[in-house]
mmCIF file of C-alpha atoms and ligand atoms in Angstrom:
data_model
loop_
_atom_site.group_PDB
_atom_site.id
_atom_site.type_symbol
_atom_site.label_atom_id
_atom_site.label_comp_id
_atom_site.label_asym_id
_atom_site.label_seq_id
_atom_site.Cartn_x
_atom_site.Cartn_y
_atom_site.Cartn_z
ATOM 1 C CA MET A 137 0.223 -0.166 0.082
ATOM 2 C CA LEU A 138 1.556 3.521 -0.529
ATOM 3 C CA GLU A 139 2.515 5.841 2.065
ATOM 4 C CA LEU A 140 -0.600 8.846 1.493
ATOM 5 C CA ASN A 141 -1.942 11.784 3.756
ATOM 6 C CA HIS A 142 -4.132 13.549 2.399
ATOM 7 C CA SER A 143 -3.460 16.946 4.856
ATOM 8 C CA LYS A 144 0.045 16.326 2.852
ATOM 9 C CA GLY A 145 -0.404 17.425 -0.860
ATOM 10 C CA SER A 146 0.749 20.532 -1.085
ATOM 11 C CA SER A 147 3.723 20.281 -1.559
ATOM 12 C CA ASP A 148 5.323 23.434 -0.544
ATOM 13 C CA ILE A 149 5.218 21.845 3.187
ATOM 14 C CA SER A 150 7.028 18.629 2.367
ATOM 15 C CA ASN A 151 10.528 18.873 3.004
ATOM 16 C CA ASP A 152 8.971 21.423 6.281
ATOM 17 C CA GLU A 153 11.828 20.375 9.336
ATOM 18 C CA ASP A 154 10.232 19.758 11.985
ATOM 19 C CA ASP A 155 10.679 22.961 14.197
ATOM 20 C CA ASN A 156 7.983 21.746 16.943
ATOM 21 C CA SER A 157 5.771 25.484 17.012
ATOM 22 C CA THR A 158 2.288 24.859 15.944
ATOM 23 C CA ASN A 159 2.893 28.304 15.087
ATOM 24 C CA ASN A 160 4.996 28.641 11.974
ATOM 25 C CA SER A 161 2.316 30.146 9.793
ATOM 26 C CA LYS A 162 3.226 27.327 6.932
ATOM 27 C CA HIS A 163 1.279 24.119 8.821
ATOM 28 C CA ASP A 164 -0.359 27.427 11.160
ATOM 29 C CA PHE A 165 -3.755 24.750 12.110
ATOM 30 C CA LYS A 166 -6.318 24.963 14.752
ATOM 31 C CA VAL A 167 -8.431 21.715 15.646
ATOM 32 C CA THR A 168 -10.773 21.436 18.793
ATOM 33 C CA PRO A 169 -14.104 21.102 18.824
ATOM 34 C CA TRP A 170 -15.984 24.490 17.563
ATOM 35 C CA GLU A 171 -12.952 25.354 15.048
ATOM 36 C CA VAL A 172 -11.238 22.719 13.020
ATOM 37 C CA GLU A 173 -8.616 25.674 10.764
ATOM 38 C CA GLY A 174 -5.418 25.771 8.638
ATOM 39 C CA GLU A 175 -3.554 22.618 7.527
ATOM 40 C CA ILE A 176 -3.687 20.114 9.793
ATOM 41 C CA ASP A 177 -0.407 18.073 10.094
ATOM 42 C CA TYR A 178 -1.689 14.675 11.872
ATOM 43 C CA ASN A 179 0.869 13.525 12.257
ATOM 44 C CA LYS A 180 1.481 16.858 15.203
ATOM 45 C CA LEU A 181 -1.997 16.534 16.389
ATOM 46 C CA ILE A 182 -1.228 12.682 18.295
ATOM 47 C CA ALA A 183 1.905 14.178 19.349
ATOM 48 C CA GLN A 184 0.419 17.015 20.751
ATOM 49 C CA PHE A 185 -2.452 15.261 22.484
ATOM 50 C CA GLY A 186 -0.785 12.281 23.526
ATOM 51 C CA THR A 187 -3.383 9.565 21.510
ATOM 52 C CA GLN A 188 -1.719 6.610 19.870
ATOM 53 C CA PRO A 189 -1.052 5.938 16.161
ATOM 54 C CA ILE A 190 -3.023 3.028 14.355
ATOM 55 C CA THR A 191 -0.641 0.381 13.900
ATOM 56 C CA SER A 192 -0.113 -2.509 11.838
ATOM 57 C CA GLU A 193 -0.668 -4.587 14.954
ATOM 58 C CA ILE A 194 -4.051 -3.221 15.912
ATOM 59 C CA ILE A 195 -5.194 -3.607 12.277
ATOM 60 C CA GLU A 196 -3.682 -7.249 12.596
ATOM 61 C CA ARG A 197 -6.053 -7.490 15.383
ATOM 62 C CA ILE A 198 -9.299 -5.999 13.299
ATOM 63 C CA LYS A 199 -8.832 -8.513 11.263
ATOM 64 C CA GLN A 200 -9.027 -10.989 13.197
ATOM 65 C CA VAL A 201 -11.750 -10.746 13.681
ATOM 66 C CA THR A 202 -13.878 -8.917 10.357
ATOM 67 C CA GLY A 203 -11.689 -10.808 8.454
ATOM 68 C CA GLU A 204 -11.218 -7.956 5.949
ATOM 69 C CA VAL A 205 -9.429 -5.426 6.978
ATOM 70 C CA HIS A 206 -12.406 -1.516 6.140
ATOM 71 C CA PRO A 207 -10.418 0.762 4.090
ATOM 72 C CA MET A 208 -11.074 2.971 5.990
ATOM 73 C CA LEU A 209 -8.042 1.469 8.112
ATOM 74 C CA LYS A 210 -6.025 0.828 5.803
ATOM 75 C CA LEU A 211 -6.069 3.804 3.685
ATOM 76 C CA GLN A 212 -6.012 5.721 7.131
ATOM 77 C CA TYR A 213 -8.910 7.566 7.529
ATOM 78 C CA PHE A 214 -8.634 6.659 11.148
ATOM 79 C CA PHE A 215 -5.361 6.896 11.475
ATOM 80 C CA SER A 216 -5.413 7.312 15.790
ATOM 81 C CA HIS A 217 -6.832 6.409 18.597
ATOM 82 C CA ARG A 218 -6.666 5.276 22.702
ATOM 83 C CA ASP A 219 -7.657 1.995 24.428
ATOM 84 C CA LEU A 220 -7.764 0.398 21.002
ATOM 85 C CA ASP A 221 -6.450 -1.907 22.087
ATOM 86 C CA TRP A 222 -7.588 -2.589 25.276
ATOM 87 C CA ILE A 223 -11.136 -2.799 23.853
ATOM 88 C CA LEU A 224 -10.035 -5.793 21.656
ATOM 89 C CA ASN A 225 -8.259 -7.278 24.970
ATOM 90 C CA LYS A 226 -12.120 -7.460 26.764
ATOM 91 C CA HIS A 227 -13.202 -8.641 22.727
ATOM 92 C CA GLU A 228 -10.813 -11.302 23.192
ATOM 93 C CA GLY A 229 -11.762 -11.916 26.504
ATOM 94 C CA GLY A 230 -15.577 -11.611 26.125
ATOM 95 C CA GLU A 231 -16.767 -9.061 26.845
ATOM 96 C CA SER A 232 -19.165 -7.088 25.053
ATOM 97 C CA PHE A 233 -18.333 -2.949 24.876
ATOM 98 C CA TYR A 234 -20.707 -0.024 23.939
ATOM 99 C CA LEU A 235 -19.911 1.894 20.651
ATOM 100 C CA TYR A 236 -21.066 6.064 21.232
ATOM 101 C CA THR A 237 -20.480 8.309 18.453
ATOM 102 C CA GLY A 238 -23.055 11.604 18.311
ATOM 103 C CA ARG A 239 -23.666 14.654 16.671
ATOM 104 C CA GLY A 240 -24.177 18.233 17.390
ATOM 105 C CA PRO A 241 -27.068 19.570 14.860
ATOM 106 C CA SER A 242 -26.499 22.217 13.807
ATOM 107 C CA GLY A 243 -27.437 22.163 9.892
ATOM 108 C CA MET A 244 -27.779 19.287 7.131
ATOM 109 C CA VAL A 245 -25.469 16.097 7.526
ATOM 110 C CA HIS A 246 -22.452 15.916 4.878
ATOM 111 C CA ILE A 247 -20.462 13.019 3.293
ATOM 112 C CA GLY A 248 -17.970 14.271 5.749
ATOM 113 C CA HIS A 249 -19.712 13.913 9.409
ATOM 114 C CA MET A 250 -21.584 10.350 7.413
ATOM 115 C CA MET A 251 -17.745 8.999 7.344
ATOM 116 C CA PRO A 252 -17.294 8.138 11.497
ATOM 117 C CA TRP A 253 -20.939 6.649 11.035
ATOM 118 C CA LEU A 254 -19.864 4.263 8.746
ATOM 119 C CA PHE A 255 -17.323 2.886 10.476
ATOM 120 C CA THR A 256 -19.399 2.524 14.179
ATOM 121 C CA LYS A 257 -22.137 0.392 11.680
ATOM 122 C CA TYR A 258 -19.255 -1.516 10.594
ATOM 123 C CA ILE A 259 -18.070 -2.283 13.597
ATOM 124 C CA GLN A 260 -21.421 -2.686 15.535
ATOM 125 C CA GLU A 261 -22.324 -5.252 13.196
ATOM 126 C CA LYS A 262 -18.311 -7.151 12.697
ATOM 127 C CA PHE A 263 -18.349 -6.846 17.044
ATOM 128 C CA GLY A 264 -22.271 -7.642 17.780
ATOM 129 C CA SER A 265 -21.884 -4.082 19.928
ATOM 130 C CA LYS A 266 -24.822 -1.812 20.769
ATOM 131 C CA LEU A 267 -24.921 2.014 20.219
ATOM 132 C CA LEU A 268 -25.077 5.575 22.060
ATOM 133 C CA PHE A 269 -25.493 7.766 19.761
ATOM 134 C CA GLN A 270 -26.123 11.222 20.958
ATOM 135 C CA LEU A 271 -27.444 14.499 20.467
ATOM 136 C CA THR A 272 -26.843 17.266 21.370
ATOM 137 C CA ASP A 273 -28.698 19.890 20.033
ATOM 138 C CA ASP A 274 -28.499 21.646 23.699
ATOM 139 C CA GLU A 275 -24.135 22.372 22.771
ATOM 140 C CA LYS A 276 -25.335 23.915 19.100
ATOM 141 C CA PHE A 277 -27.545 25.817 20.720
ATOM 142 C CA LEU A 278 -25.717 27.137 22.985
ATOM 143 C CA GLN A 279 -22.253 27.990 21.086
ATOM 144 C CA THR A 280 -23.684 30.974 18.945
ATOM 145 C CA GLN A 281 -25.915 33.460 19.535
ATOM 146 C CA ASP A 282 -27.527 33.464 16.279
ATOM 147 C CA ARG A 283 -29.389 29.878 16.450
ATOM 148 C CA SER A 284 -32.882 29.462 17.765
ATOM 149 C CA ARG A 285 -34.555 26.397 19.730
ATOM 150 C CA GLU A 286 -36.400 25.578 16.227
ATOM 151 C CA GLU A 287 -33.963 25.816 13.537
ATOM 152 C CA ILE A 288 -31.831 23.291 16.228
ATOM 153 C CA GLY A 289 -35.090 22.110 16.436
ATOM 154 C CA HIS A 290 -35.684 21.531 12.861
ATOM 155 C CA TYR A 291 -31.406 19.892 12.046
ATOM 156 C CA THR A 292 -33.007 17.849 14.083
ATOM 157 C CA TYR A 293 -35.122 15.895 12.900
ATOM 158 C CA GLU A 294 -33.428 15.916 10.191
ATOM 159 C CA ASN A 295 -30.493 14.299 10.825
ATOM 160 C CA ILE A 296 -32.776 11.445 12.355
ATOM 161 C CA LEU A 297 -33.018 11.124 9.704
ATOM 162 C CA ASP A 298 -29.299 9.909 8.627
ATOM 163 C CA ILE A 299 -28.156 9.448 11.442
ATOM 164 C CA ILE A 300 -31.317 5.488 10.948
ATOM 165 C CA ALA A 301 -30.819 5.711 7.642
ATOM 166 C CA VAL A 302 -27.143 4.751 7.642
ATOM 167 C CA GLY A 303 -27.907 0.958 8.330
ATOM 168 C CA PHE A 304 -27.338 0.266 12.107
ATOM 169 C CA ASN A 305 -29.506 -2.175 14.152
ATOM 170 C CA PRO A 306 -32.822 -0.993 15.455
ATOM 171 C CA ASP A 307 -32.193 -3.537 18.481
ATOM 172 C CA LYS A 308 -28.738 -2.056 19.375
ATOM 173 C CA THR A 309 -28.978 1.769 18.853
ATOM 174 C CA LYS A 310 -30.478 4.319 21.025
ATOM 175 C CA ILE A 311 -30.345 7.891 20.332
ATOM 176 C CA ILE A 312 -29.777 10.013 23.068
ATOM 177 C CA LEU A 313 -31.034 13.567 23.243
ATOM 178 C CA ASP A 314 -30.143 15.610 25.701
ATOM 179 C CA THR A 315 -32.573 18.149 25.827
ATOM 180 C CA ARG A 316 -35.499 15.737 25.816
ATOM 181 C CA HIS A 317 -33.314 12.562 27.266
ATOM 182 C CA ILE A 318 -31.325 15.498 29.798
ATOM 183 C CA GLN A 319 -32.506 12.683 33.608
ATOM 184 C CA HIS A 320 -31.023 9.716 31.463
ATOM 185 C CA LEU A 321 -27.711 11.890 31.784
ATOM 186 C CA TYR A 322 -27.859 14.632 34.056
ATOM 187 C CA PRO A 323 -27.253 12.869 37.363
ATOM 188 C CA ILE A 324 -23.802 11.698 36.476
ATOM 189 C CA ALA A 325 -22.287 14.052 34.255
ATOM 190 C CA THR A 326 -23.204 16.010 38.018
ATOM 191 C CA GLU A 327 -20.483 13.790 39.647
ATOM 192 C CA ILE A 328 -18.648 14.414 36.527
ATOM 193 C CA ALA A 329 -18.676 18.239 36.831
ATOM 194 C CA LYS A 330 -17.808 17.911 40.016
ATOM 195 C CA ARG A 331 -14.349 16.415 39.174
ATOM 196 C CA ILE A 332 -13.665 19.134 36.953
ATOM 197 C CA THR A 333 -12.577 22.271 37.242
ATOM 198 C CA PHE A 334 -12.372 25.393 35.638
ATOM 199 C CA SER A 335 -9.109 25.275 35.594
ATOM 200 C CA THR A 336 -8.936 22.548 33.588
ATOM 201 C CA ALA A 337 -12.340 22.506 31.062
ATOM 202 C CA LYS A 338 -10.831 26.609 30.489
ATOM 203 C CA ALA A 339 -7.022 24.243 30.006
ATOM 204 C CA VAL A 340 -8.668 22.079 26.867
ATOM 205 C CA PHE A 341 -11.577 23.619 25.496
ATOM 206 C CA GLY A 342 -9.656 27.041 24.951
ATOM 207 C CA PHE A 343 -13.124 28.247 26.893
ATOM 208 C CA SER A 344 -12.226 31.941 27.822
ATOM 209 C CA ASN A 345 -13.824 35.363 29.786
ATOM 210 C CA SER A 346 -15.985 35.792 26.953
ATOM 211 C CA THR A 347 -17.414 32.371 27.319
ATOM 212 C CA ASN A 348 -20.613 31.958 27.831
ATOM 213 C CA ILE A 349 -21.325 29.610 31.007
ATOM 214 C CA GLY A 350 -23.819 27.891 29.694
ATOM 215 C CA MET A 351 -21.190 26.119 27.136
ATOM 216 C CA ILE A 352 -17.854 26.092 30.316
ATOM 217 C CA GLY A 353 -20.832 23.836 31.675
ATOM 218 C CA PHE A 354 -21.486 21.266 28.174
ATOM 219 C CA PRO A 355 -18.340 19.119 28.718
ATOM 220 C CA PRO A 356 -20.007 16.996 31.337
ATOM 221 C CA ILE A 357 -23.080 16.140 28.936
ATOM 222 C CA GLN A 358 -20.765 14.610 25.909
ATOM 223 C CA ALA A 359 -18.942 12.527 28.923
ATOM 224 C CA ALA A 360 -22.166 11.356 30.314
ATOM 225 C CA PRO A 361 -22.609 8.930 27.951
ATOM 226 C CA CYS A 362 -18.952 7.165 28.389
ATOM 227 C CA PHE A 363 -20.491 6.016 31.227
ATOM 228 C CA LEU A 364 -24.768 4.856 30.672
ATOM 229 C CA PRO A 365 -23.291 2.029 29.610
ATOM 230 C CA SER A 366 -22.230 1.054 32.757
ATOM 231 C CA ILE A 367 -25.583 2.237 34.487
ATOM 232 C CA ILE A 368 -27.903 0.297 31.819
ATOM 233 C CA GLU A 369 -25.919 -3.021 31.906
ATOM 234 C CA ASN A 370 -25.255 -2.569 35.839
ATOM 235 C CA LYS A 371 -21.835 -3.551 35.600
ATOM 236 C CA PRO A 372 -18.322 -2.073 34.171
ATOM 237 C CA THR A 373 -18.536 -1.998 30.828
ATOM 238 C CA PRO A 374 -16.435 -1.156 28.519
ATOM 239 C CA VAL A 375 -16.855 1.529 25.574
ATOM 240 C CA LEU A 376 -15.723 2.568 22.147
ATOM 241 C CA ILE A 377 -15.953 6.618 20.668
ATOM 242 C CA PRO A 378 -15.235 6.206 17.100
ATOM 243 C CA ALA A 379 -15.273 10.250 16.205
ATOM 244 C CA ALA A 380 -13.452 12.439 14.335
ATOM 245 C CA ILE A 381 -10.165 13.523 16.484
ATOM 246 C CA ASP A 382 -11.265 17.060 17.315
ATOM 247 C CA GLN A 383 -13.411 15.641 20.106
ATOM 248 C CA ASP A 384 -10.599 14.046 21.741
ATOM 249 C CA PRO A 385 -10.718 17.164 24.249
ATOM 250 C CA TYR A 386 -14.255 15.898 25.650
ATOM 251 C CA TRP A 387 -12.854 12.276 25.551
ATOM 252 C CA ARG A 388 -9.461 14.024 27.799
ATOM 253 C CA VAL A 389 -11.715 15.150 31.349
ATOM 254 C CA THR A 390 -13.117 11.807 30.716
ATOM 255 C CA ARG A 391 -10.645 9.624 31.650
ATOM 256 C CA ASP A 392 -9.254 11.845 33.925
ATOM 257 C CA VAL A 393 -12.356 11.359 36.455
ATOM 258 C CA ALA A 394 -13.113 8.166 34.889
ATOM 259 C CA GLU A 395 -11.492 5.873 37.187
ATOM 260 C CA ARG A 396 -12.472 7.845 40.585
ATOM 261 C CA MET A 397 -15.950 7.159 39.777
ATOM 262 C CA GLY A 398 -15.666 3.682 39.395
ATOM 263 C CA TYR A 399 -15.929 3.127 35.628
ATOM 264 C CA TYR A 400 -13.769 3.069 32.581
ATOM 265 C CA LYS A 401 -11.785 5.466 30.717
ATOM 266 C CA PRO A 402 -14.229 5.139 26.827
ATOM 267 C CA ALA A 403 -11.689 3.987 24.461
ATOM 268 C CA GLN A 404 -11.480 6.291 21.057
ATOM 269 C CA ILE A 405 -10.767 5.589 17.878
ATOM 270 C CA HIS A 406 -10.119 9.069 15.865
ATOM 271 C CA SER A 407 -10.755 10.480 12.102
ATOM 272 C CA LYS A 408 -9.779 12.014 10.303
ATOM 273 C CA PHE A 409 -11.349 14.965 8.328
ATOM 274 C CA LEU A 410 -12.421 14.508 5.201
ATOM 275 C CA PRO A 411 -11.575 17.604 2.467
ATOM 276 C CA SER A 412 -13.470 20.326 1.535
ATOM 277 C CA LEU A 413 -13.797 20.082 -2.522
ATOM 278 C CA GLY A 414 -13.203 23.647 -2.035
ATOM 279 C CA MET A 415 -9.395 22.174 -1.800
ATOM 280 C CA VAL A 416 -7.476 19.405 -0.283
ATOM 281 C CA GLY A 417 -5.871 20.537 4.000
ATOM 282 C CA LYS A 418 -7.608 22.998 4.167
ATOM 283 C CA MET A 419 -10.690 23.316 6.551
ATOM 284 C CA SER A 420 -13.329 25.388 5.109
ATOM 285 C CA SER A 421 -16.690 25.728 7.722
ATOM 286 C CA SER A 422 -19.383 24.680 6.005
ATOM 287 C CA LYS A 423 -19.201 26.215 2.364
ATOM 288 C CA PRO A 424 -23.173 24.435 1.724
ATOM 289 C CA GLU A 425 -21.311 24.072 -2.086
ATOM 290 C CA THR A 426 -18.097 22.045 -1.601
ATOM 291 C CA ALA A 427 -19.548 19.612 0.696
ATOM 292 C CA LEU A 428 -22.632 16.581 -0.912
ATOM 293 C CA PHE A 429 -24.974 16.866 1.782
ATOM 294 C CA THR A 430 -27.132 13.556 1.697
ATOM 295 C CA ILE A 431 -30.201 16.008 0.533
ATOM 296 C CA ASP A 432 -28.108 17.083 -2.789
ATOM 297 C CA GLU A 433 -30.531 16.030 -5.753
ATOM 298 C CA PRO A 434 -28.237 14.202 -8.523
ATOM 299 C CA GLU A 435 -27.898 17.768 -10.575
ATOM 300 C CA VAL A 436 -26.896 19.624 -7.773
ATOM 301 C CA ILE A 437 -23.486 16.797 -6.661
ATOM 302 C CA ASP A 438 -22.884 17.100 -9.791
ATOM 303 C CA LYS A 439 -22.758 20.534 -10.346
ATOM 304 C CA LYS A 440 -20.898 20.863 -6.850
ATOM 305 C CA VAL A 441 -18.438 18.710 -8.703
ATOM 306 C CA SER A 442 -17.594 19.743 -11.641
ATOM 307 C CA ALA A 443 -16.507 22.456 -9.564
ATOM 308 C CA ALA A 444 -14.205 21.228 -7.455
ATOM 309 C CA PHE A 445 -10.726 21.948 -7.142
ATOM 310 C CA THR A 446 -8.779 19.265 -7.964
ATOM 311 C CA GLY A 447 -4.808 18.713 -8.710
ATOM 312 C CA GLY A 448 -4.547 18.708 -12.091
ATOM 313 C CA GLN A 449 -2.482 21.535 -14.498
ATOM 314 C CA ALA A 450 -3.896 24.708 -15.942
ATOM 315 C CA THR A 451 -3.923 22.994 -19.464
ATOM 316 C CA VAL A 452 -5.107 19.810 -20.930
ATOM 317 C CA ALA A 453 -1.545 19.911 -22.827
ATOM 318 C CA LEU A 454 0.642 21.497 -19.990
ATOM 319 C CA GLN A 455 -1.410 17.870 -17.884
ATOM 320 C CA ARG A 456 0.194 14.555 -19.893
ATOM 321 C CA GLN A 457 2.692 16.995 -19.555
ATOM 322 C CA LEU A 458 4.031 17.266 -15.826
ATOM 323 C CA GLY A 459 1.527 15.692 -14.580
ATOM 324 C CA GLY A 460 -1.543 15.536 -11.981
ATOM 325 C CA ASN A 461 -0.855 16.264 -8.000
ATOM 326 C CA ALA A 462 -3.501 13.927 -7.024
ATOM 327 C CA LEU A 463 -2.201 13.974 -3.248
ATOM 328 C CA GLY A 464 -3.803 17.655 -3.469
ATOM 329 C CA CYS A 465 -7.446 16.327 -4.964
ATOM 330 C CA PRO A 466 -9.379 17.057 -3.180
ATOM 331 C CA VAL A 467 -11.737 14.560 -5.493
ATOM 332 C CA PHE A 468 -8.809 11.733 -5.333
ATOM 333 C CA TRP A 469 -9.897 11.974 -1.703
ATOM 334 C CA TYR A 470 -13.106 11.167 -2.523
ATOM 335 C CA LEU A 471 -13.227 8.672 -4.298
ATOM 336 C CA ARG A 472 -9.744 7.032 -2.288
ATOM 337 C CA TYR A 473 -11.994 7.005 0.810
ATOM 338 C CA LEU A 474 -15.262 6.030 -0.799
ATOM 339 C CA PHE A 475 -15.352 4.863 -3.606
ATOM 340 C CA ASP A 476 -12.490 2.645 -5.312
ATOM 341 C CA THR A 477 -10.882 -0.225 -3.986
ATOM 342 C CA GLU A 478 -7.282 0.238 -2.781
ATOM 343 C CA ARG A 479 -6.847 -0.868 -6.314
ATOM 344 C CA GLN A 480 -8.341 0.928 -7.797
ATOM 345 C CA SER A 481 -7.077 3.738 -6.562
ATOM 346 C CA ASP A 482 -3.394 3.483 -6.964
ATOM 347 C CA GLU A 483 -3.380 3.357 -10.317
ATOM 348 C CA ARG A 484 -5.312 6.714 -10.447
ATOM 349 C CA LEU A 485 -2.990 7.892 -8.525
ATOM 350 C CA LEU A 486 -0.095 7.029 -10.833
ATOM 351 C CA LYS A 487 -2.496 7.838 -14.465
ATOM 352 C CA CYS A 488 -2.207 10.992 -12.986
ATOM 353 C CA SER A 489 0.596 12.226 -11.993
ATOM 354 C CA SER A 490 1.737 10.186 -15.014
ATOM 355 C CA GLY A 491 0.229 12.768 -17.324
ATOM 356 C CA ASN A 492 -2.593 9.508 -18.247
ATOM 357 C CA LEU A 493 -5.087 11.460 -16.377
ATOM 358 C CA LEU A 494 -7.348 13.957 -17.045
ATOM 359 C CA CYS A 495 -9.630 15.861 -14.218
ATOM 360 C CA GLY A 496 -13.145 15.957 -16.228
ATOM 361 C CA GLU A 497 -12.660 12.266 -15.910
ATOM 362 C CA CYS A 498 -12.147 12.063 -12.105
ATOM 363 C CA LYS A 499 -14.295 14.115 -12.182
ATOM 364 C CA SER A 500 -16.863 11.877 -14.584
ATOM 365 C CA ASP A 501 -16.464 8.609 -11.691
ATOM 366 C CA LEU A 502 -16.752 10.794 -8.509
ATOM 367 C CA SER A 503 -20.064 12.227 -9.421
ATOM 368 C CA LYS A 504 -21.509 9.355 -10.370
ATOM 369 C CA GLU A 505 -20.525 7.055 -8.065
ATOM 370 C CA SER A 506 -21.463 9.579 -5.433
ATOM 371 C CA GLN A 507 -25.113 10.053 -7.524
ATOM 372 C CA LYS A 508 -25.148 6.843 -7.040
ATOM 373 C CA PHE A 509 -24.413 6.102 -2.643
ATOM 374 C CA LEU A 510 -26.703 9.143 -1.920
ATOM 375 C CA GLY A 511 -30.173 8.311 -4.701
ATOM 376 C CA GLU A 512 -29.912 5.024 -1.966
ATOM 377 C CA PHE A 513 -29.589 6.863 1.123
ATOM 378 C CA LYS A 514 -32.245 9.045 0.602
ATOM 379 C CA LYS A 515 -34.287 6.334 -0.446
ATOM 380 C CA ARG A 516 -33.738 4.554 3.150
ATOM 381 C CA ARG A 517 -33.806 7.979 4.031
ATOM 382 C CA GLU A 518 -37.369 8.004 3.746
ATOM 383 C CA LYS A 519 -38.396 5.536 5.009
ATOM 384 C CA ALA A 520 -37.033 6.442 8.568
ATOM 385 C CA LYS A 521 -39.617 8.491 8.554
ATOM 386 C CA ASP A 522 -41.267 5.343 9.902
ATOM 387 C CA VAL A 523 -38.972 4.235 12.494
ATOM 388 C CA ILE A 524 -38.186 7.330 14.402
ATOM 389 C CA ALA A 525 -39.920 6.520 18.227
ATOM 390 C CA GLU A 526 -37.778 2.277 17.525
ATOM 391 C CA PHE A 527 -34.721 4.492 17.672
ATOM 392 C CA MET A 528 -35.036 7.606 20.782
ATOM 393 C CA PHE A 529 -33.723 5.834 23.900
ATOM 394 C CA ASP A 530 -37.194 6.571 25.709
ATOM 395 C CA GLY A 531 -39.225 4.902 22.377
ATOM 396 C CA ALA A 532 -41.523 8.036 21.450
ATOM 397 C CA PRO A 533 -42.099 9.571 18.224
ATOM 398 C CA TYR A 534 -40.033 12.928 17.125
ATOM 399 C CA GLU A 535 -42.341 15.015 15.514
ATOM 400 C CA LYS A 536 -41.206 17.753 12.777
HETATM 401 N N1 LIG B 681 -19.964 17.016 19.739
HETATM 402 C C1 LIG B 681 -20.045 16.516 18.558
HETATM 403 C C2 LIG B 681 -20.428 17.340 17.324
HETATM 404 O O1 LIG B 681 -20.480 18.820 17.643
HETATM 405 C C3 LIG B 681 -21.747 15.371 18.738
HETATM 406 C C4 LIG B 681 -21.466 14.976 19.288
HETATM 407 C C5 LIG B 681 -22.701 14.461 21.441
HETATM 408 C C6 LIG B 681 -20.029 13.661 19.695
HETATM 409 N N2 LIG B 681 -20.819 12.741 21.523
HETATM 410 C C7 LIG B 681 -20.290 13.107 21.026
HETATM 411 C C8 LIG B 681 -18.790 13.119 18.332
HETATM 412 C C9 LIG B 681 -19.217 11.494 21.068
HETATM 413 C C10 LIG B 681 -18.865 12.286 18.455
HETATM 414 C C11 LIG B 681 -19.178 11.343 19.805
HETATM 415 O O2 LIG B 681 -20.735 17.609 16.114
#
């Protein structure tokens, strides 16, 4: 397999000295639960956050259960973890673990949001795990001044359809909606909150004097589902959280208090971010024209993909002569992570770099594959409307 990293697509950072500074303008990036900015160096994040890289040994151990290596592991979309080896020990010892993941309902869902969910579904299937899926409508309401409850309520409904459409096992999956199911979280959250000082919260989350106190008090609510399985099962229960790396600060504080509260530390498996179609590396915060949303119509998908930034040269002649920069091309990465087999993708890379592939062809492949994938997704999304209650933690319907 080729060792590729989509954040290293552009050549200007490839021979940079490791100067240990993230303030260097060349690799200035920021990753917090509420802000992801700049050209992210994922290896630096592993060092900064103190997580572990996913090694080939771990992948091999997972393969013993799944029988194959999931593309998101093989292609390093999931690249970092905490205690994943411990989770595998537990599983091998016959102890089952819960999965826990979530979504802040601040907008419609796009393919980037869905990547960790698709992986979560796969782990649920292969390991038979129960899943708690948290919707942090409180967090998204508190986060900015300009979001109304109605707006969040609207996205909550729409996002529930997406979550169900991913295809989680209805017998093993519960959606927790914070404002509605708070009575199940609050007793645990207060136990957690009591053990975290403001000084720790400031250091971990970057809160300042101008942060509203709702946000400052929020982290224990996102931490609480890590311990809920132990309460439901009435014994200490291991939990694995598949999520993008920006959520890691929550798990750091949770892990810190877990053992003092008599629970296991939650384990994590961290994903990268899917680049925007506008540019590799740079994360653009919610520019709708550079993301593929689950509700996009085929023409819209085609238009967005056609307008995508690529690693191609300015003219066909130059492309033939010089070849393209696939590693700096979002179209390449979407195809690699979502639709190409590893072999197809490696071939695509070689053909592109040698000038034997034009951007139009890759765009056409991505457009077709996305239309097919999202077309099927949309059908499942429609069907989801009839089964919402089955998935909710309290078994009650959620009306639009
Ligand atoms: N805070 C997350 C967001 O804004 C939502 C979330 C809640 C979450 N619990 C989680 C994400 C657990 C991953 C894992 O999207």
